Amino acid sequence: MLVNTQIRIRKMLENRELGQGTLEYLGIVIVAAILVVALVTAFNSFDLGSKISDQLDKIGSAG
């Protein structure tokens, strides 16, 4: 009887963690998607081309 109880407890613990791997991967995908959106938003709001041309104009007018 004790052995059967131990086996049932082990099976219950295994079944409880059955979908954990999928949830962890889903969490990673969601975090990666948030990072991509944040990077795209940051690069769209920051105009790198105009900053570079402004600095090149400053260098050209100084010399």
Short mmCIF file of N, CA, C and O in Angstrom, two decimals:
data_model
loop_
_atom_site.label_atom_id
_atom_site.label_comp_id
_atom_site.label_asym_id
_atom_site.label_seq_id
_atom_site.Cartn_x
_atom_site.Cartn_y
_atom_site.Cartn_z
N MET A 1 0.82 -1.18 0.00
CA MET A 1 0.00 0.00 0.00
C MET A 1 0.87 1.26 0.00
O MET A 1 0.55 2.22 -0.68
N LEU A 2 1.94 1.27 0.75
CA LEU A 2 2.84 2.42 0.80
C LEU A 2 3.50 2.66 -0.56
O LEU A 2 3.63 3.80 -1.00
N VAL A 3 3.87 1.55 -1.21
CA VAL A 3 4.50 1.67 -2.52
C VAL A 3 3.52 2.25 -3.54
O VAL A 3 3.87 3.11 -4.34
N ASN A 4 2.27 1.81 -3.51
CA ASN A 4 1.26 2.34 -4.43
C ASN A 4 1.04 3.84 -4.20
O ASN A 4 0.86 4.60 -5.14
N THR A 5 1.05 4.24 -2.96
CA THR A 5 0.87 5.66 -2.63
C THR A 5 2.04 6.48 -3.17
O THR A 5 1.84 7.56 -3.73
N GLN A 6 3.25 5.98 -3.00
CA GLN A 6 4.43 6.68 -3.52
C GLN A 6 4.37 6.79 -5.04
O GLN A 6 4.70 7.83 -5.61
N ILE A 7 3.96 5.74 -5.70
CA ILE A 7 3.85 5.75 -7.17
C ILE A 7 2.80 6.76 -7.61
O ILE A 7 3.01 7.53 -8.55
N ARG A 8 1.66 6.80 -6.92
CA ARG A 8 0.61 7.77 -7.27
C ARG A 8 1.08 9.21 -7.07
O ARG A 8 0.80 10.09 -7.89
N ILE A 9 1.81 9.45 -6.00
CA ILE A 9 2.33 10.80 -5.74
C ILE A 9 3.32 11.21 -6.83
O ILE A 9 3.27 12.33 -7.34
N ARG A 10 4.20 10.31 -7.22
CA ARG A 10 5.16 10.62 -8.29
C ARG A 10 4.46 10.91 -9.61
O ARG A 10 4.83 11.82 -10.33
N LYS A 11 3.44 10.13 -9.94
CA LYS A 11 2.70 10.35 -11.18
C LYS A 11 1.97 11.68 -11.14
O LYS A 11 1.89 12.39 -12.15
N MET A 12 1.42 12.04 -9.98
CA MET A 12 0.73 13.32 -9.87
C MET A 12 1.71 14.48 -10.07
O MET A 12 1.39 15.47 -10.73
N LEU A 13 2.90 14.36 -9.51
CA LEU A 13 3.90 15.41 -9.68
C LEU A 13 4.36 15.52 -11.12
O LEU A 13 4.58 16.62 -11.64
N GLU A 14 4.51 14.40 -11.80
CA GLU A 14 4.91 14.41 -13.21
C GLU A 14 3.82 15.05 -14.07
O GLU A 14 4.12 15.82 -14.98
N ASN A 15 2.57 14.71 -13.82
CA ASN A 15 1.47 15.25 -14.60
C ASN A 15 1.29 16.75 -14.37
O ASN A 15 0.86 17.48 -15.25
N ARG A 16 1.62 17.21 -13.17
CA ARG A 16 1.47 18.62 -12.84
C ARG A 16 2.42 19.48 -13.66
O ARG A 16 2.10 20.60 -14.02
N GLU A 17 3.58 18.95 -14.00
CA GLU A 17 4.59 19.71 -14.74
C GLU A 17 4.60 19.35 -16.22
O GLU A 17 5.57 19.65 -16.92
N LEU A 18 3.55 18.76 -16.72
CA LEU A 18 3.53 18.25 -18.09
C LEU A 18 3.68 19.34 -19.13
O LEU A 18 4.42 19.20 -20.09
N GLY A 19 3.03 20.49 -18.99
CA GLY A 19 3.07 21.53 -20.01
C GLY A 19 4.03 22.67 -19.71
O GLY A 19 4.00 23.69 -20.37
N GLN A 20 4.89 22.52 -18.75
CA GLN A 20 5.78 23.60 -18.33
C GLN A 20 6.74 24.03 -19.43
O GLN A 20 7.01 25.20 -19.58
N GLY A 21 7.28 23.10 -20.18
CA GLY A 21 8.23 23.44 -21.23
C GLY A 21 7.61 24.35 -22.27
O GLY A 21 8.22 25.32 -22.72
N THR A 22 6.38 24.06 -22.65
CA THR A 22 5.67 24.88 -23.63
C THR A 22 5.45 26.29 -23.11
O THR A 22 5.65 27.26 -23.83
N LEU A 23 5.09 26.42 -21.85
CA LEU A 23 4.88 27.74 -21.27
C LEU A 23 6.17 28.54 -21.21
O LEU A 23 6.18 29.75 -21.44
N GLU A 24 7.28 27.87 -20.92
CA GLU A 24 8.56 28.57 -20.87
C GLU A 24 8.95 29.07 -22.25
O GLU A 24 9.43 30.20 -22.40
N TYR A 25 8.78 28.25 -23.28
CA TYR A 25 9.08 28.69 -24.65
C TYR A 25 8.17 29.83 -25.08
O TYR A 25 8.60 30.77 -25.73
N LEU A 26 6.92 29.76 -24.70
CA LEU A 26 5.99 30.84 -25.02
C LEU A 26 6.42 32.14 -24.36
O LEU A 26 6.38 33.20 -24.98
N GLY A 27 6.87 32.06 -23.12
CA GLY A 27 7.37 33.24 -22.43
C GLY A 27 8.58 33.84 -23.12
O GLY A 27 8.71 35.06 -23.26
N ILE A 28 9.49 32.99 -23.58
CA ILE A 28 10.68 33.47 -24.30
C ILE A 28 10.29 34.15 -25.59
O ILE A 28 10.83 35.21 -25.94
N VAL A 29 9.34 33.58 -26.32
CA VAL A 29 8.89 34.18 -27.58
C VAL A 29 8.24 35.53 -27.32
O VAL A 29 8.48 36.50 -28.07
N ILE A 30 7.46 35.64 -26.27
CA ILE A 30 6.80 36.92 -25.96
C ILE A 30 7.83 37.98 -25.59
O ILE A 30 7.75 39.13 -26.06
N VAL A 31 8.82 37.62 -24.80
CA VAL A 31 9.87 38.58 -24.43
C VAL A 31 10.66 39.01 -25.66
O VAL A 31 10.96 40.20 -25.84
N ALA A 32 10.98 38.07 -26.54
CA ALA A 32 11.71 38.41 -27.77
C ALA A 32 10.89 39.34 -28.65
O ALA A 32 11.42 40.30 -29.22
N ALA A 33 9.58 39.11 -28.75
CA ALA A 33 8.73 39.97 -29.56
C ALA A 33 8.67 41.38 -28.98
O ALA A 33 8.71 42.37 -29.72
N ILE A 34 8.61 41.49 -27.67
CA ILE A 34 8.59 42.81 -27.03
C ILE A 34 9.90 43.55 -27.31
O ILE A 34 9.90 44.75 -27.59
N LEU A 35 11.03 42.84 -27.24
CA LEU A 35 12.32 43.46 -27.54
C LEU A 35 12.41 43.94 -28.98
O LEU A 35 12.92 45.04 -29.25
N VAL A 36 11.90 43.15 -29.91
CA VAL A 36 11.93 43.55 -31.32
C VAL A 36 11.08 44.79 -31.53
O VAL A 36 11.50 45.74 -32.22
N VAL A 37 9.90 44.83 -30.95
CA VAL A 37 9.04 46.00 -31.08
C VAL A 37 9.70 47.23 -30.47
O VAL A 37 9.66 48.32 -31.05
N ALA A 38 10.36 47.06 -29.33
CA ALA A 38 11.03 48.19 -28.68
C ALA A 38 12.18 48.70 -29.54
O ALA A 38 12.37 49.91 -29.69
N LEU A 39 12.94 47.80 -30.15
CA LEU A 39 14.05 48.22 -31.01
C LEU A 39 13.56 48.92 -32.26
O LEU A 39 14.13 49.94 -32.68
N VAL A 40 12.53 48.40 -32.88
CA VAL A 40 11.98 49.03 -34.09
C VAL A 40 11.45 50.42 -33.76
O VAL A 40 11.68 51.38 -34.50
N THR A 41 10.76 50.54 -32.64
CA THR A 41 10.24 51.84 -32.23
C THR A 41 11.37 52.83 -31.95
O THR A 41 11.30 53.99 -32.35
N ALA A 42 12.41 52.35 -31.29
CA ALA A 42 13.54 53.23 -30.97
C ALA A 42 14.24 53.70 -32.24
O ALA A 42 14.61 54.87 -32.36
N PHE A 43 14.45 52.81 -33.19
CA PHE A 43 15.15 53.20 -34.41
C PHE A 43 14.29 54.08 -35.32
O PHE A 43 14.81 54.90 -36.06
N ASN A 44 12.98 53.92 -35.27
CA ASN A 44 12.11 54.78 -36.07
C ASN A 44 12.03 56.19 -35.50
O ASN A 44 11.90 57.15 -36.25
N SER A 45 12.11 56.32 -34.19
CA SER A 45 12.03 57.65 -33.59
C SER A 45 13.38 58.36 -33.59
O SER A 45 13.44 59.57 -33.44
N PHE A 46 14.46 57.63 -33.78
CA PHE A 46 15.80 58.21 -33.78
C PHE A 46 16.30 58.27 -35.22
O PHE A 46 16.54 57.25 -35.85
N ASP A 47 16.43 59.49 -35.76
CA ASP A 47 16.84 59.66 -37.16
C ASP A 47 18.36 59.75 -37.23
O ASP A 47 18.96 60.81 -37.08
N LEU A 48 18.99 58.61 -37.46
CA LEU A 48 20.44 58.52 -37.45
C LEU A 48 21.05 59.25 -38.64
O LEU A 48 22.09 59.90 -38.53
N GLY A 49 20.39 59.19 -39.79
CA GLY A 49 20.92 59.84 -40.99
C GLY A 49 21.08 61.34 -40.83
O GLY A 49 22.10 61.92 -41.23
N SER A 50 20.09 61.99 -40.25
CA SER A 50 20.19 63.44 -40.08
C SER A 50 21.24 63.80 -39.04
O SER A 50 21.93 64.82 -39.17
N LYS A 51 21.40 62.98 -38.01
CA LYS A 51 22.43 63.24 -37.00
C LYS A 51 23.82 63.18 -37.63
O LYS A 51 24.67 64.02 -37.36
N ILE A 52 24.05 62.18 -38.46
CA ILE A 52 25.35 62.03 -39.11
C ILE A 52 25.60 63.19 -40.06
O ILE A 52 26.69 63.77 -40.08
N SER A 53 24.60 63.55 -40.86
CA SER A 53 24.81 64.65 -41.80
C SER A 53 25.03 65.98 -41.08
O SER A 53 25.84 66.80 -41.52
N ASP A 54 24.36 66.19 -39.96
CA ASP A 54 24.59 67.41 -39.17
C ASP A 54 26.03 67.47 -38.66
O ASP A 54 26.69 68.52 -38.73
N GLN A 55 26.52 66.37 -38.17
CA GLN A 55 27.89 66.34 -37.66
C GLN A 55 28.90 66.52 -38.79
O GLN A 55 29.91 67.22 -38.62
N LEU A 56 28.64 65.94 -39.96
CA LEU A 56 29.53 66.11 -41.09
C LEU A 56 29.51 67.56 -41.57
O LEU A 56 30.56 68.11 -41.97
N ASP A 57 28.36 68.22 -41.52
CA ASP A 57 28.28 69.63 -41.88
C ASP A 57 29.09 70.48 -40.91
O ASP A 57 29.77 71.42 -41.31
N LYS A 58 29.02 70.15 -39.62
CA LYS A 58 29.80 70.88 -38.62
C LYS A 58 31.29 70.72 -38.87
O LYS A 58 32.06 71.67 -38.76
N ILE A 59 31.69 69.50 -39.20
CA ILE A 59 33.13 69.24 -39.48
C ILE A 59 33.54 70.00 -40.75
O ILE A 59 34.61 70.61 -40.80
N GLY A 60 32.71 69.98 -41.78
CA GLY A 60 33.03 70.66 -43.04
C GLY A 60 33.08 72.17 -42.88
O GLY A 60 33.92 72.84 -43.50
N SER A 61 32.23 72.74 -42.07
CA SER A 61 32.22 74.21 -41.90
C SER A 61 33.35 74.67 -40.97
O SER A 61 33.73 75.82 -41.03
N ALA A 62 33.86 73.79 -40.15
CA ALA A 62 34.94 74.17 -39.23
C ALA A 62 36.28 74.28 -39.95
O ALA A 62 37.15 75.00 -39.52
N GLY A 63 36.45 73.54 -41.02
CA GLY A 63 37.76 73.49 -41.67
C GLY A 63 37.92 74.35 -42.83
O GLY A 63 37.93 75.42 -43.16
#
